[in-house]
Short mmCIF file of C-alpha atoms in Angstrom, two decimals:
data_model
loop_
_atom_site.label_atom_id
_atom_site.label_comp_id
_atom_site.label_asym_id
_atom_site.label_seq_id
_atom_site.Cartn_x
_atom_site.Cartn_y
_atom_site.Cartn_z
CA UNK Y 2 50.57 -42.63 -26.81
CA UNK Y 3 50.51 -40.59 -23.79
CA UNK Y 4 47.46 -38.48 -23.34
CA UNK Y 5 48.78 -36.49 -20.48
CA UNK Y 6 51.92 -35.63 -22.43
CA UNK Y 7 49.88 -34.57 -25.37
CA UNK Y 8 47.65 -32.25 -23.10
CA UNK Y 9 50.51 -30.76 -21.39
CA UNK Y 10 52.09 -29.75 -24.67
CA UNK Y 11 48.87 -28.22 -26.02
CA UNK Y 12 49.33 -24.61 -24.73
CA UNK Y 13 52.91 -24.17 -25.87
CA UNK Y 14 52.17 -25.70 -29.34
CA UNK Y 15 49.16 -23.26 -29.69
CA UNK Y 16 51.30 -20.31 -28.42
CA UNK Y 17 53.94 -21.08 -31.06
CA UNK Y 18 51.36 -21.05 -33.89
CA UNK Y 19 49.95 -17.85 -32.75
CA UNK Y 20 53.36 -16.30 -32.38
CA UNK Y 21 53.95 -17.29 -35.96
CA UNK Y 22 51.01 -15.16 -36.99
CA UNK Y 23 48.20 -17.62 -36.92
CA UNK Y 24 44.81 -16.35 -35.96
CA UNK Y 25 44.09 -17.67 -32.63
CA UNK Y 26 40.66 -19.38 -33.57
CA UNK Y 27 42.24 -20.98 -36.60
CA UNK Y 28 45.40 -22.03 -34.63
CA UNK Y 29 43.29 -23.59 -32.01
CA UNK Y 30 41.40 -25.67 -34.60
CA UNK Y 31 44.67 -26.82 -36.12
CA UNK Y 32 46.24 -27.76 -32.77
CA UNK Y 33 42.99 -29.83 -32.06
CA UNK Y 34 43.49 -31.59 -35.50
CA UNK Y 35 46.99 -32.22 -34.80
CA UNK Y 36 46.14 -33.89 -31.42
CA UNK Y 37 43.79 -36.09 -33.17
CA UNK Y 38 46.42 -37.05 -35.63
CA UNK Y 39 48.85 -37.76 -32.78
CA UNK Y 40 46.35 -40.09 -31.05
CA UNK Y 41 46.01 -41.91 -34.43
CA UNK Y 42 49.60 -42.27 -35.54
CA UNK Y 43 51.79 -42.14 -32.38
CA UNK Y 44 53.24 -45.43 -31.40
CA UNK Y 45 51.50 -46.91 -28.43
CA UNK Y 46 54.42 -48.60 -26.83
CA UNK Y 47 57.66 -47.28 -25.60
CA UNK Y 48 59.57 -48.13 -28.77
CA UNK Y 49 59.62 -46.03 -31.97
CA UNK Y 50 57.25 -47.15 -34.62
CA UNK Y 51 57.50 -47.01 -38.42
CA UNK Y 52 53.95 -45.65 -38.70
CA UNK Y 53 55.17 -42.31 -37.43
CA UNK Y 54 55.75 -40.76 -40.84
CA UNK Y 55 53.14 -37.99 -40.53
CA UNK Y 56 55.26 -35.08 -39.14
CA UNK Y 57 58.66 -33.83 -39.88
CA UNK Y 58 60.10 -34.82 -36.57
CA UNK Y 59 60.30 -38.14 -34.66
CA UNK Y 60 57.26 -38.01 -32.17
CA UNK Y 61 59.35 -40.10 -29.66
CA UNK Y 62 62.36 -37.78 -29.67
CA UNK Y 63 60.71 -34.58 -29.99
CA UNK Y 64 56.82 -34.77 -29.33
CA UNK Y 65 56.46 -31.01 -29.24
CA UNK Y 66 58.33 -30.46 -32.53
CA UNK Y 67 56.19 -33.09 -34.22
CA UNK Y 68 52.96 -31.33 -32.97
CA UNK Y 69 54.03 -27.97 -34.06
CA UNK Y 70 54.88 -29.23 -37.45
CA UNK Y 71 51.60 -31.09 -37.92
CA UNK Y 72 49.50 -28.33 -36.44
CA UNK Y 73 51.21 -25.74 -38.62
CA UNK Y 74 50.52 -27.90 -41.73
CA UNK Y 75 46.87 -28.28 -40.63
CA UNK Y 76 46.67 -24.55 -40.22
CA UNK Y 77 48.04 -24.00 -43.63
CA UNK Y 78 45.78 -26.43 -45.31
CA UNK Y 79 42.83 -24.80 -43.62
CA UNK Y 80 43.78 -21.16 -44.39
CA UNK Y 81 44.93 -21.94 -47.94
CA UNK Y 82 41.32 -22.77 -48.76
CA UNK Y 83 39.96 -19.39 -47.82
CA UNK Y 84 40.15 -15.81 -48.92
CA UNK Y 85 43.29 -15.16 -46.76
CA UNK Y 86 45.33 -17.63 -48.90
CA UNK Y 87 47.73 -15.06 -50.41
CA UNK Y 88 48.46 -13.39 -47.18
CA UNK Y 89 48.95 -16.51 -45.33
CA UNK Y 90 51.43 -17.99 -47.97
CA UNK Y 91 53.33 -14.82 -47.70
CA UNK Y 92 53.56 -15.24 -44.06
CA UNK Y 93 54.84 -18.77 -44.43
CA UNK Y 94 57.68 -17.48 -46.53
CA UNK Y 95 58.77 -15.06 -43.85
CA UNK Y 96 58.64 -17.67 -41.09
CA UNK Y 97 61.61 -19.88 -40.21
CA UNK Y 98 61.21 -23.51 -41.16
CA UNK Y 99 59.22 -25.24 -38.49
CA UNK Y 100 62.18 -27.07 -36.96
CA UNK Y 101 62.93 -27.62 -33.27
CA UNK Y 102 60.24 -25.80 -31.11
CA UNK Y 103 61.39 -22.44 -29.80
CA UNK Y 104 62.04 -22.45 -26.03
CA UNK Y 105 59.86 -19.29 -25.57
CA UNK Y 106 56.67 -20.43 -23.77
CA UNK Y 107 53.44 -18.64 -24.40
CA UNK Y 108 51.40 -20.58 -22.09
CA UNK Y 109 50.97 -17.53 -19.77
CA UNK Y 110 49.47 -15.44 -22.59
CA UNK Y 111 47.05 -18.26 -23.42
CA UNK Y 112 45.80 -18.29 -19.80
CA UNK Y 113 45.20 -14.63 -19.90
CA UNK Y 114 43.46 -14.90 -23.40
CA UNK Y 115 41.23 -17.61 -22.26
CA UNK Y 116 40.08 -15.75 -19.18
CA UNK Y 117 39.51 -12.47 -21.00
CA UNK Y 118 37.16 -10.17 -19.25
CA UNK Y 119 34.89 -9.97 -22.39
CA UNK Y 120 33.96 -13.63 -21.91
CA UNK Y 121 31.24 -14.91 -19.59
CA UNK Y 122 32.61 -17.20 -16.86
CA UNK Y 123 31.14 -20.29 -18.55
CA UNK Y 124 32.84 -19.43 -21.94
CA UNK Y 125 36.21 -18.56 -20.31
CA UNK Y 126 36.05 -22.02 -18.49
CA UNK Y 127 35.21 -23.88 -21.74
CA UNK Y 128 37.98 -22.09 -23.81
CA UNK Y 129 40.57 -22.65 -21.01
CA UNK Y 130 39.75 -26.33 -20.75
CA UNK Y 131 40.20 -26.63 -24.48
CA UNK Y 132 42.96 -24.31 -25.50
CA UNK Y 133 45.07 -24.56 -22.37
CA UNK Y 134 44.01 -28.01 -21.11
CA UNK Y 135 43.88 -29.65 -24.47
CA UNK Y 136 40.62 -31.39 -23.69
CA UNK Y 137 38.34 -32.31 -26.60
CA UNK Y 138 35.00 -30.64 -27.03
CA UNK Y 139 33.34 -34.01 -26.32
CA UNK Y 140 35.14 -34.34 -22.99
CA UNK Y 141 34.25 -30.77 -21.86
CA UNK Y 142 30.56 -31.36 -22.97
CA UNK Y 143 30.44 -34.57 -20.93
CA UNK Y 144 31.97 -32.83 -17.81
CA UNK Y 145 29.26 -30.12 -18.14
CA UNK Y 146 26.46 -32.45 -19.09
CA UNK Y 147 25.46 -30.55 -22.09
CA UNK Y 148 25.28 -31.74 -25.80
CA UNK Y 149 28.47 -31.69 -27.65
CA UNK Y 150 26.99 -29.38 -30.44
CA UNK Y 151 26.18 -26.85 -27.56
CA UNK Y 152 29.62 -26.95 -26.23
CA UNK Y 153 31.20 -26.69 -29.67
CA UNK Y 154 29.12 -23.52 -30.20
CA UNK Y 155 30.07 -22.15 -26.77
CA UNK Y 156 33.72 -22.57 -27.57
CA UNK Y 157 33.69 -21.14 -31.12
CA UNK Y 158 31.64 -18.20 -29.83
CA UNK Y 159 34.30 -17.74 -27.17
CA UNK Y 160 37.03 -17.90 -29.80
CA UNK Y 161 35.41 -15.42 -31.94
CA UNK Y 162 35.12 -13.00 -28.95
CA UNK Y 163 38.82 -13.10 -28.26
CA UNK Y 164 40.09 -13.44 -31.94
CA UNK Y 165 40.87 -9.78 -32.12
CA UNK Y 166 42.64 -9.56 -28.70
CA UNK Y 167 46.32 -8.91 -28.98
CA UNK Y 168 48.44 -11.76 -27.74
CA UNK Y 169 50.94 -9.67 -26.00
CA UNK Y 170 48.52 -7.75 -23.76
CA UNK Y 171 49.16 -8.30 -20.10
CA UNK Y 172 46.23 -9.91 -18.47
CA UNK Y 173 44.59 -9.88 -15.13
CA UNK Y 174 45.87 -12.67 -12.88
CA UNK Y 175 42.75 -12.45 -10.78
CA UNK Y 176 40.52 -13.24 -13.56
CA UNK Y 177 42.60 -16.22 -14.58
CA UNK Y 178 42.59 -17.57 -11.01
CA UNK Y 179 38.76 -17.05 -10.90
CA UNK Y 180 38.38 -19.32 -13.98
CA UNK Y 181 40.75 -22.02 -12.63
CA UNK Y 182 38.84 -22.03 -9.32
CA UNK Y 183 35.45 -22.45 -11.21
CA UNK Y 184 36.93 -25.42 -13.00
CA UNK Y 185 38.02 -26.84 -9.69
CA UNK Y 186 34.69 -26.49 -8.10
CA UNK Y 187 32.94 -28.30 -10.91
CA UNK Y 188 34.17 -31.54 -9.57
CA UNK Y 189 33.91 -34.80 -11.34
CA UNK Y 190 31.57 -36.11 -14.06
CA UNK Y 191 32.10 -37.78 -17.46
CA UNK Y 192 35.52 -39.23 -18.01
CA UNK Y 193 37.48 -36.10 -17.01
CA UNK Y 194 38.13 -35.10 -13.35
CA UNK Y 195 37.95 -31.33 -13.60
CA UNK Y 196 39.39 -30.92 -10.13
CA UNK Y 197 42.49 -32.76 -11.11
CA UNK Y 198 42.47 -30.90 -14.33
CA UNK Y 199 42.31 -27.49 -12.49
CA UNK Y 200 45.19 -28.56 -10.26
CA UNK Y 201 47.34 -29.54 -13.29
CA UNK Y 202 46.63 -26.23 -14.99
CA UNK Y 203 47.24 -24.26 -11.89
CA UNK Y 204 50.54 -25.93 -11.56
CA UNK Y 205 51.39 -25.03 -15.01
CA UNK Y 206 50.49 -21.46 -14.32
CA UNK Y 207 52.44 -21.44 -11.05
CA UNK Y 208 55.51 -22.67 -13.04
CA UNK Y 209 55.11 -19.86 -15.57
CA UNK Y 210 54.41 -16.91 -13.28
CA UNK Y 211 55.84 -15.94 -9.90
CA UNK Y 212 52.80 -14.72 -7.96
CA UNK Y 213 51.90 -15.46 -4.35
CA UNK Y 214 48.19 -15.72 -5.07
CA UNK Y 215 48.78 -18.28 -7.79
CA UNK Y 216 50.70 -20.28 -5.33
CA UNK Y 217 47.79 -19.59 -2.78
CA UNK Y 218 45.22 -21.11 -5.08
CA UNK Y 219 47.41 -24.17 -5.86
CA UNK Y 220 47.75 -24.70 -2.23
CA UNK Y 221 44.08 -24.30 -1.55
CA UNK Y 222 43.22 -26.78 -4.32
CA UNK Y 223 45.64 -29.30 -3.03
CA UNK Y 224 44.43 -29.14 0.52
CA UNK Y 225 40.82 -29.40 -0.53
CA UNK Y 226 41.55 -32.12 -2.90
CA UNK Y 227 43.43 -34.10 -0.30
CA UNK Y 228 40.15 -34.58 1.65
CA UNK Y 229 38.05 -35.63 -1.39
CA UNK Y 230 38.08 -39.34 -0.65
CA UNK Y 231 36.77 -38.67 2.91
CA UNK Y 232 34.13 -36.09 1.92
CA UNK Y 233 31.49 -38.47 0.64
CA UNK Y 234 30.22 -41.88 1.98
CA UNK Y 235 30.14 -44.93 -0.35
CA UNK Y 236 26.37 -44.04 -1.08
CA UNK Y 237 27.41 -40.55 -2.29
CA UNK Y 238 26.06 -38.77 0.91
CA UNK Y 239 28.09 -35.84 2.32
CA UNK Y 240 30.37 -36.43 5.34
CA UNK Y 241 30.84 -33.26 7.34
CA UNK Y 242 34.42 -32.20 8.05
CA UNK Y 243 34.16 -33.14 11.82
CA UNK Y 244 33.13 -36.65 11.04
CA UNK Y 245 35.54 -37.33 8.18
CA UNK Y 246 37.96 -40.24 8.46
CA UNK Y 247 41.24 -38.41 8.67
CA UNK Y 248 43.12 -41.49 7.84
CA UNK Y 249 41.67 -41.20 4.32
CA UNK Y 250 43.03 -37.70 3.73
CA UNK Y 251 46.01 -37.65 1.33
CA UNK Y 252 48.87 -36.63 3.48
CA UNK Y 253 51.26 -36.06 0.59
CA UNK Y 254 48.94 -33.49 -0.90
CA UNK Y 255 48.48 -31.77 2.34
CA UNK Y 256 52.27 -31.68 2.95
CA UNK Y 257 52.77 -30.21 -0.56
CA UNK Y 258 49.89 -27.72 -0.13
CA UNK Y 259 51.27 -26.53 3.25
CA UNK Y 260 54.76 -26.13 1.90
CA UNK Y 261 53.59 -24.01 -1.08
CA UNK Y 262 51.42 -21.96 1.15
CA UNK Y 263 54.16 -21.15 3.60
CA UNK Y 264 56.49 -20.06 0.83
CA UNK Y 265 53.75 -17.80 -0.53
CA UNK Y 266 52.93 -16.34 2.91
CA UNK Y 267 56.54 -15.53 3.45
CA UNK Y 268 56.30 -13.12 0.44
CA UNK Y 269 54.01 -10.95 2.64
CA UNK Y 270 51.62 -10.07 -0.13
CA UNK Y 271 48.54 -11.64 1.22
CA UNK Y 272 45.44 -12.42 -0.82
CA UNK Y 273 42.15 -14.18 -0.50
CA UNK Y 274 43.35 -17.54 -1.77
CA UNK Y 275 46.29 -17.64 0.44
CA UNK Y 276 44.02 -16.75 3.31
CA UNK Y 277 41.57 -19.52 2.34
CA UNK Y 278 44.46 -21.94 2.01
CA UNK Y 279 45.64 -21.08 5.54
CA UNK Y 280 42.20 -21.86 6.91
CA UNK Y 281 42.18 -25.27 4.89
CA UNK Y 282 45.69 -25.89 6.22
CA UNK Y 283 44.60 -25.55 9.84
CA UNK Y 284 41.84 -27.90 9.21
CA UNK Y 285 44.21 -30.27 7.62
CA UNK Y 286 46.68 -30.00 10.40
CA UNK Y 287 44.43 -31.02 13.31
CA UNK Y 288 44.83 -34.79 14.18
CA UNK Y 289 41.23 -34.82 15.35
CA UNK Y 290 38.31 -32.42 14.73
CA UNK Y 291 38.32 -31.42 18.49
CA UNK Y 292 42.08 -30.34 18.14
CA UNK Y 293 41.28 -27.87 15.40
CA UNK Y 294 42.84 -24.50 16.24
CA UNK Y 295 39.58 -22.45 15.85
CA UNK Y 296 41.00 -19.37 17.52
CA UNK Y 297 43.66 -19.10 14.67
CA UNK Y 298 40.97 -19.86 12.02
CA UNK Y 299 38.83 -17.02 13.34
CA UNK Y 300 41.77 -14.63 12.87
CA UNK Y 301 42.27 -15.82 9.38
CA UNK Y 302 38.61 -15.27 8.68
CA UNK Y 303 39.07 -11.76 9.90
CA UNK Y 304 41.88 -11.40 7.41
CA UNK Y 305 39.66 -12.80 4.71
CA UNK Y 306 36.78 -10.60 5.60
CA UNK Y 307 39.20 -7.56 5.23
CA UNK Y 308 40.14 -8.77 1.79
CA UNK Y 309 36.78 -9.71 0.37
CA UNK Y 310 34.07 -8.29 2.48
CA UNK Y 311 31.88 -11.28 1.35
CA UNK Y 312 28.82 -12.18 3.36
CA UNK Y 313 29.69 -15.90 2.84
CA UNK Y 314 33.18 -15.31 4.44
CA UNK Y 315 31.38 -13.50 7.44
CA UNK Y 316 29.01 -16.52 7.71
CA UNK Y 317 31.92 -18.93 7.83
CA UNK Y 318 33.53 -16.76 10.37
CA UNK Y 319 30.47 -17.19 12.41
CA UNK Y 320 30.81 -20.91 12.38
CA UNK Y 321 34.36 -20.56 13.52
CA UNK Y 322 33.50 -18.12 16.27
CA UNK Y 323 30.86 -20.68 17.36
CA UNK Y 324 33.57 -23.32 17.68
CA UNK Y 325 36.14 -21.04 19.33
CA UNK Y 326 33.89 -19.19 21.85
CA UNK Y 327 30.73 -21.27 22.02
CA UNK Y 328 27.51 -21.37 20.09
CA UNK Y 329 26.05 -18.22 21.74
CA UNK Y 330 29.02 -16.19 20.42
CA UNK Y 331 28.46 -17.72 17.09
CA UNK Y 332 24.78 -16.72 17.06
CA UNK Y 333 25.81 -13.23 18.01
CA UNK Y 334 28.25 -13.08 15.06
CA UNK Y 335 25.35 -14.29 12.77
CA UNK Y 336 23.16 -11.58 14.02
CA UNK Y 337 25.66 -9.00 13.18
CA UNK Y 338 25.91 -10.51 9.75
CA UNK Y 339 22.10 -10.24 9.19
CA UNK Y 340 22.11 -6.54 10.19
CA UNK Y 341 24.87 -5.62 7.71
CA UNK Y 342 23.36 -7.78 4.91
CA UNK Y 343 20.01 -6.29 5.59
CA UNK Y 344 21.55 -2.83 5.26
CA UNK Y 345 23.20 -3.66 1.97
CA UNK Y 346 20.10 -5.34 0.52
CA UNK Y 347 18.25 -2.19 -0.48
CA UNK Y 348 16.33 -1.96 -3.66
CA UNK Y 349 16.76 -5.45 -4.96
CA UNK Y 350 13.50 -7.00 -5.87
CA UNK Y 351 14.71 -10.51 -5.03
CA UNK Y 352 15.54 -10.83 -1.31
CA UNK Y 353 18.96 -12.50 -1.57
CA UNK Y 354 19.75 -14.47 1.59
CA UNK Y 355 23.28 -15.56 2.21
CA UNK Y 356 23.50 -19.23 0.97
CA UNK Y 357 23.73 -21.79 3.83
CA UNK Y 358 22.87 -19.22 6.52
CA UNK Y 359 20.00 -21.29 7.73
CA UNK Y 360 22.16 -24.31 7.86
CA UNK Y 361 24.77 -22.53 10.02
CA UNK Y 362 22.03 -21.08 12.30
CA UNK Y 363 20.55 -24.63 12.70
CA UNK Y 364 23.87 -26.07 13.72
CA UNK Y 365 24.66 -23.31 16.20
CA UNK Y 366 21.10 -23.69 17.81
CA UNK Y 367 21.56 -27.49 18.10
CA UNK Y 368 24.72 -26.96 19.86
CA UNK Y 369 23.05 -24.42 22.15
CA UNK Y 370 20.43 -27.21 22.89
CA UNK Y 371 17.48 -25.55 21.14
CA UNK Y 372 16.50 -28.64 19.11
CA UNK Y 373 13.14 -27.30 17.92
CA UNK Y 374 14.64 -24.17 16.34
CA UNK Y 375 17.46 -26.27 14.98
CA UNK Y 376 15.24 -28.78 13.38
CA UNK Y 377 13.03 -26.13 11.77
CA UNK Y 378 16.13 -24.26 10.31
CA UNK Y 379 17.64 -27.54 9.05
CA UNK Y 380 14.41 -28.13 7.13
CA UNK Y 381 14.60 -24.54 5.90
CA UNK Y 382 18.17 -24.80 4.85
CA UNK Y 383 17.29 -28.11 2.91
CA UNK Y 384 14.70 -26.28 0.87
CA UNK Y 385 17.31 -23.54 -0.11
CA UNK Y 386 20.13 -26.08 -0.94
CA UNK Y 387 21.33 -25.92 -4.47
CA UNK Y 388 22.72 -29.36 -4.72
CA UNK Y 389 21.50 -32.70 -4.23
CA UNK Y 390 24.13 -34.13 -1.68
CA UNK Y 391 23.75 -31.07 0.40
CA UNK Y 392 19.95 -31.10 0.43
CA UNK Y 393 19.88 -34.82 1.42
CA UNK Y 394 22.32 -34.17 4.17
CA UNK Y 395 20.32 -31.17 5.68
CA UNK Y 396 17.16 -33.17 5.36
CA UNK Y 397 18.72 -36.03 7.37
CA UNK Y 398 19.80 -33.47 10.02
CA UNK Y 399 16.29 -32.11 10.44
CA UNK Y 400 14.92 -35.69 10.55
CA UNK Y 401 17.42 -36.73 13.04
CA UNK Y 402 16.58 -33.85 15.42
CA UNK Y 403 12.81 -34.41 14.96
CA UNK Y 404 13.16 -38.12 15.75
CA UNK Y 405 15.09 -37.23 18.91
CA UNK Y 406 12.47 -34.73 20.11
CA UNK Y 407 9.67 -37.32 19.62
CA UNK Y 408 11.41 -39.71 21.98
CA UNK I 24 26.84 -22.18 -14.78
CA UNK I 25 23.46 -23.51 -13.72
CA UNK I 26 20.84 -25.49 -15.56
CA UNK I 27 17.16 -24.47 -15.49
CA UNK I 28 14.08 -26.28 -16.68
CA UNK I 29 11.59 -24.01 -18.50
CA UNK I 30 8.17 -25.77 -18.21
CA UNK I 31 5.30 -25.14 -20.48
CA UNK I 32 1.90 -26.12 -19.28
CA UNK I 33 -1.33 -27.31 -20.98
CA UNK I 34 -3.08 -26.54 -17.89
CA UNK I 35 -2.08 -25.40 -14.35
CA UNK I 36 -0.23 -22.16 -15.02
CA UNK I 37 -1.99 -18.72 -14.88
CA UNK I 38 -3.94 -17.96 -18.07
CA UNK I 39 -1.71 -16.22 -20.70
CA UNK I 40 -2.76 -12.75 -21.92
CA UNK I 41 -3.46 -13.85 -25.43
CA UNK I 42 -5.49 -16.89 -24.34
CA UNK I 43 -6.95 -18.46 -27.55
CA UNK I 44 -6.83 -22.24 -27.63
CA UNK I 45 -4.39 -23.45 -30.32
CA UNK I 46 -7.15 -25.23 -32.36
CA UNK I 47 -8.66 -21.76 -33.01
CA UNK I 48 -5.53 -20.41 -34.56
CA UNK I 49 -4.86 -20.46 -38.33
CA UNK I 50 -2.46 -23.03 -39.62
CA UNK I 51 -0.08 -20.14 -40.49
CA UNK I 52 -0.14 -18.95 -36.83
CA UNK I 53 0.61 -22.40 -35.52
CA UNK I 54 3.57 -22.74 -38.00
CA UNK I 55 4.81 -19.32 -36.84
CA UNK I 56 4.56 -20.41 -33.26
CA UNK I 57 6.57 -23.64 -33.90
CA UNK I 58 9.04 -21.72 -36.06
CA UNK I 59 9.54 -19.30 -33.12
CA UNK I 60 10.36 -22.01 -30.73
CA UNK I 61 12.70 -23.84 -33.13
CA UNK I 62 14.55 -20.58 -33.89
CA UNK I 63 14.74 -19.94 -30.11
CA UNK I 64 16.37 -23.43 -29.43
CA UNK I 65 18.72 -22.99 -32.40
CA UNK I 66 19.80 -19.53 -31.10
CA UNK I 67 20.55 -20.96 -27.72
CA UNK I 68 22.57 -23.76 -29.29
CA UNK I 69 24.69 -21.07 -30.91
CA UNK I 70 25.19 -19.30 -27.52
CA UNK I 71 26.06 -22.51 -25.88
CA UNK I 72 22.96 -22.44 -23.69
CA UNK I 73 20.91 -25.21 -25.05
CA UNK I 74 20.68 -28.58 -23.28
CA UNK I 75 17.42 -30.16 -24.16
CA UNK I 76 13.87 -29.59 -25.31
CA UNK I 77 10.90 -31.86 -25.85
CA UNK I 78 7.24 -31.54 -26.41
CA UNK I 79 4.94 -33.96 -24.42
CA UNK I 80 1.71 -35.45 -25.79
CA UNK I 81 -1.36 -34.57 -23.56
CA UNK I 82 -2.14 -38.32 -23.14
CA UNK I 83 -0.58 -40.18 -20.36
CA UNK I 84 -1.31 -42.23 -17.34
CA UNK I 85 -0.54 -42.86 -13.69
CA UNK I 86 1.20 -46.20 -12.80
CA UNK I 87 2.02 -47.43 -9.38
CA UNK I 88 3.34 -50.65 -7.78
CA UNK I 89 0.33 -52.76 -6.56
CA UNK I 90 1.88 -56.14 -5.57
CA UNK I 91 3.69 -58.74 -7.60
CA UNK I 92 3.27 -58.37 -11.32
CA UNK I 93 0.40 -56.18 -11.82
CA UNK I 94 1.07 -52.60 -11.76
CA UNK I 95 -2.30 -50.85 -12.11
CA UNK I 96 -2.71 -48.18 -14.78
CA UNK I 97 -5.28 -45.50 -14.46
CA UNK I 98 -5.89 -43.53 -17.56
CA UNK I 99 -6.42 -39.80 -17.41
CA UNK I 100 -5.67 -38.66 -13.89
CA UNK I 101 -5.89 -35.49 -15.79
CA UNK I 102 -9.49 -35.07 -15.10
CA UNK I 103 -8.83 -34.23 -11.51
CA UNK I 104 -5.33 -32.98 -11.73
CA UNK I 105 -4.74 -29.23 -11.72
CA UNK I 106 -1.57 -29.42 -13.74
CA UNK I 107 -0.56 -30.86 -17.13
CA UNK I 108 2.91 -30.42 -18.64
CA UNK I 109 3.01 -29.51 -22.42
CA UNK I 110 6.76 -29.74 -22.82
CA UNK I 111 10.08 -28.39 -21.55
CA UNK I 112 13.36 -26.93 -22.40
CA UNK I 113 16.51 -27.26 -20.45
CA UNK I 114 19.07 -24.36 -20.57
CA UNK I 115 22.54 -24.02 -19.12
CA UNK I 116 23.11 -20.34 -18.30
CA UNK I 117 25.55 -18.07 -16.36
CA UNK I 118 23.01 -16.59 -14.03
CA UNK I 119 19.54 -16.55 -12.61
CA UNK I 120 18.91 -13.30 -14.44
CA UNK I 121 19.80 -14.82 -17.77
CA UNK I 122 17.43 -17.68 -17.20
CA UNK I 123 14.61 -15.24 -16.47
CA UNK I 124 15.50 -13.24 -19.56
CA UNK I 125 15.32 -16.29 -21.81
CA UNK I 126 12.03 -17.54 -20.23
CA UNK I 127 10.62 -14.19 -20.99
CA UNK I 128 11.63 -14.41 -24.52
CA UNK I 129 10.23 -17.86 -24.98
CA UNK I 130 6.96 -16.60 -23.48
CA UNK I 131 6.68 -14.17 -26.27
CA UNK I 132 6.09 -16.89 -28.93
CA UNK I 133 3.36 -15.69 -31.29
CA UNK I 134 -0.09 -17.09 -31.01
CA UNK I 135 -3.62 -15.98 -32.30
CA UNK I 136 -3.39 -12.97 -34.52
CA UNK I 137 0.40 -13.22 -34.63
CA UNK I 138 0.53 -11.59 -31.33
CA UNK I 139 2.75 -12.84 -28.45
CA UNK I 140 1.00 -15.33 -26.17
CA UNK I 141 2.48 -13.84 -22.99
CA UNK I 142 2.45 -17.41 -21.66
CA UNK I 143 3.42 -18.10 -18.06
CA UNK I 144 6.48 -20.41 -17.97
CA UNK I 145 7.64 -22.16 -14.88
CA UNK I 146 11.35 -21.75 -14.37
CA UNK I 147 12.95 -24.33 -12.12
CA UNK I 148 16.69 -24.53 -11.19
CA UNK I 149 18.32 -27.90 -11.27
CA UNK I 150 19.79 -29.23 -8.13
CA UNK I 151 23.34 -29.94 -9.02
CA UNK I 152 24.61 -33.40 -8.38
CA UNK I 153 28.05 -32.52 -7.05
CA UNK I 154 28.92 -30.90 -3.82
CA UNK I 155 31.11 -27.90 -4.07
CA UNK I 156 34.31 -27.91 -1.96
CA UNK I 157 32.84 -25.79 0.70
CA UNK I 158 32.56 -27.67 4.05
#
């Protein structure tokens, strides 16, 4: 029994059921049932087993065909019981016998369906992980640290939301990419590594669709993921980029990311994921932190700012400017960011400071030699931090400077 | 997605608008209040936003390490303390705005006279355990 194989087959099996006329929500349930059945009856070793009598096909020779057969039967069992029985049975008559699985792959449509704009981001993520990723509700619930019943409801709600959506509608690639990036950023908890899962799904998407931004996102994920082992110390604390042990970076992942990125950039249809990946690649390229090509990174941030006009991007640009042209220049870039965000922040009741702004300001002041201001800003940044590792890191920075000032 | 803690206080929060102690309500009003909160939790489970909820007894104690084998227990620090937590609910929602909206709804639980209590709820975001990829 190969769980990775099962999960990789999930979207195409689901797609086939929907193509045959099954309602998406019912089809999705049926595929989950078939996966459970497969786990139960598929032989565990490499040799065929006599126990595999459940489907019409040999699971060894044709795992996909086996899954389609079993899922279709589960779907029929379920729908026969309800009011739609007549219609469903008529439908079966019209359908070709569930033989070898058709070559047409509906994976792409599933991605679009699961990232439908009518869904909230969290629903889209949950539905994608289940329908495209083949994860069980329990695994998804564990990854998000919510009760299984809550996640089951979130998924069935999402399924109801999209059940009326036509399967052939072209979707919005940008929405799909955003959902995949959300999955990637959730990181790791429970028994499923969501970052690895996001990479797997993005690979699958990249194989199904020729789009430079899909390639850009895949490259970005690979480049970030390559640094993961070096990003945290054994005690779980954050290790900043400049202090990371570059020997622990996954060079194979970096090489693959760079290659994918270069092919995408050659298409000359720049998007924000390609630009972000280019920045990540420049970091990954430097043998030491000191050899980082900050001038080129600033240029890519300029591109990124043009594409997104996000205050976070301009904040990161200020960091890069600080490295390329010195802390004073970085602080000047930060000041211009403050002016423009003050202008755009009219009428909101809740003053919305740019996340990590204080941390960046603290770092630049420290490099400029103003330790008192830097310590105060690090403490302020720690209070604003939204995750534990970052808050602890910033608190340590403030404590380090305060200790130095007392000496 | 972010998790928020909705904290209910016995004491410590500003006084609610409909400020009648629970033991002055009718039994039906208490039942209606409990029912409202159960329905609220059930609804959040359906939307996929419920994580956990518990009520706390007002009794409790403070304990601290005080040398080998004898942790001292002081009963009722509550005479001095300004704050006392009655219970909590943890929600997992898409946005800050949604957390505020739900807290507002929970605060409308009925009290004396069947009228909403307008209770103040403390809303606290959880610190996520995992760093994002941003460096």
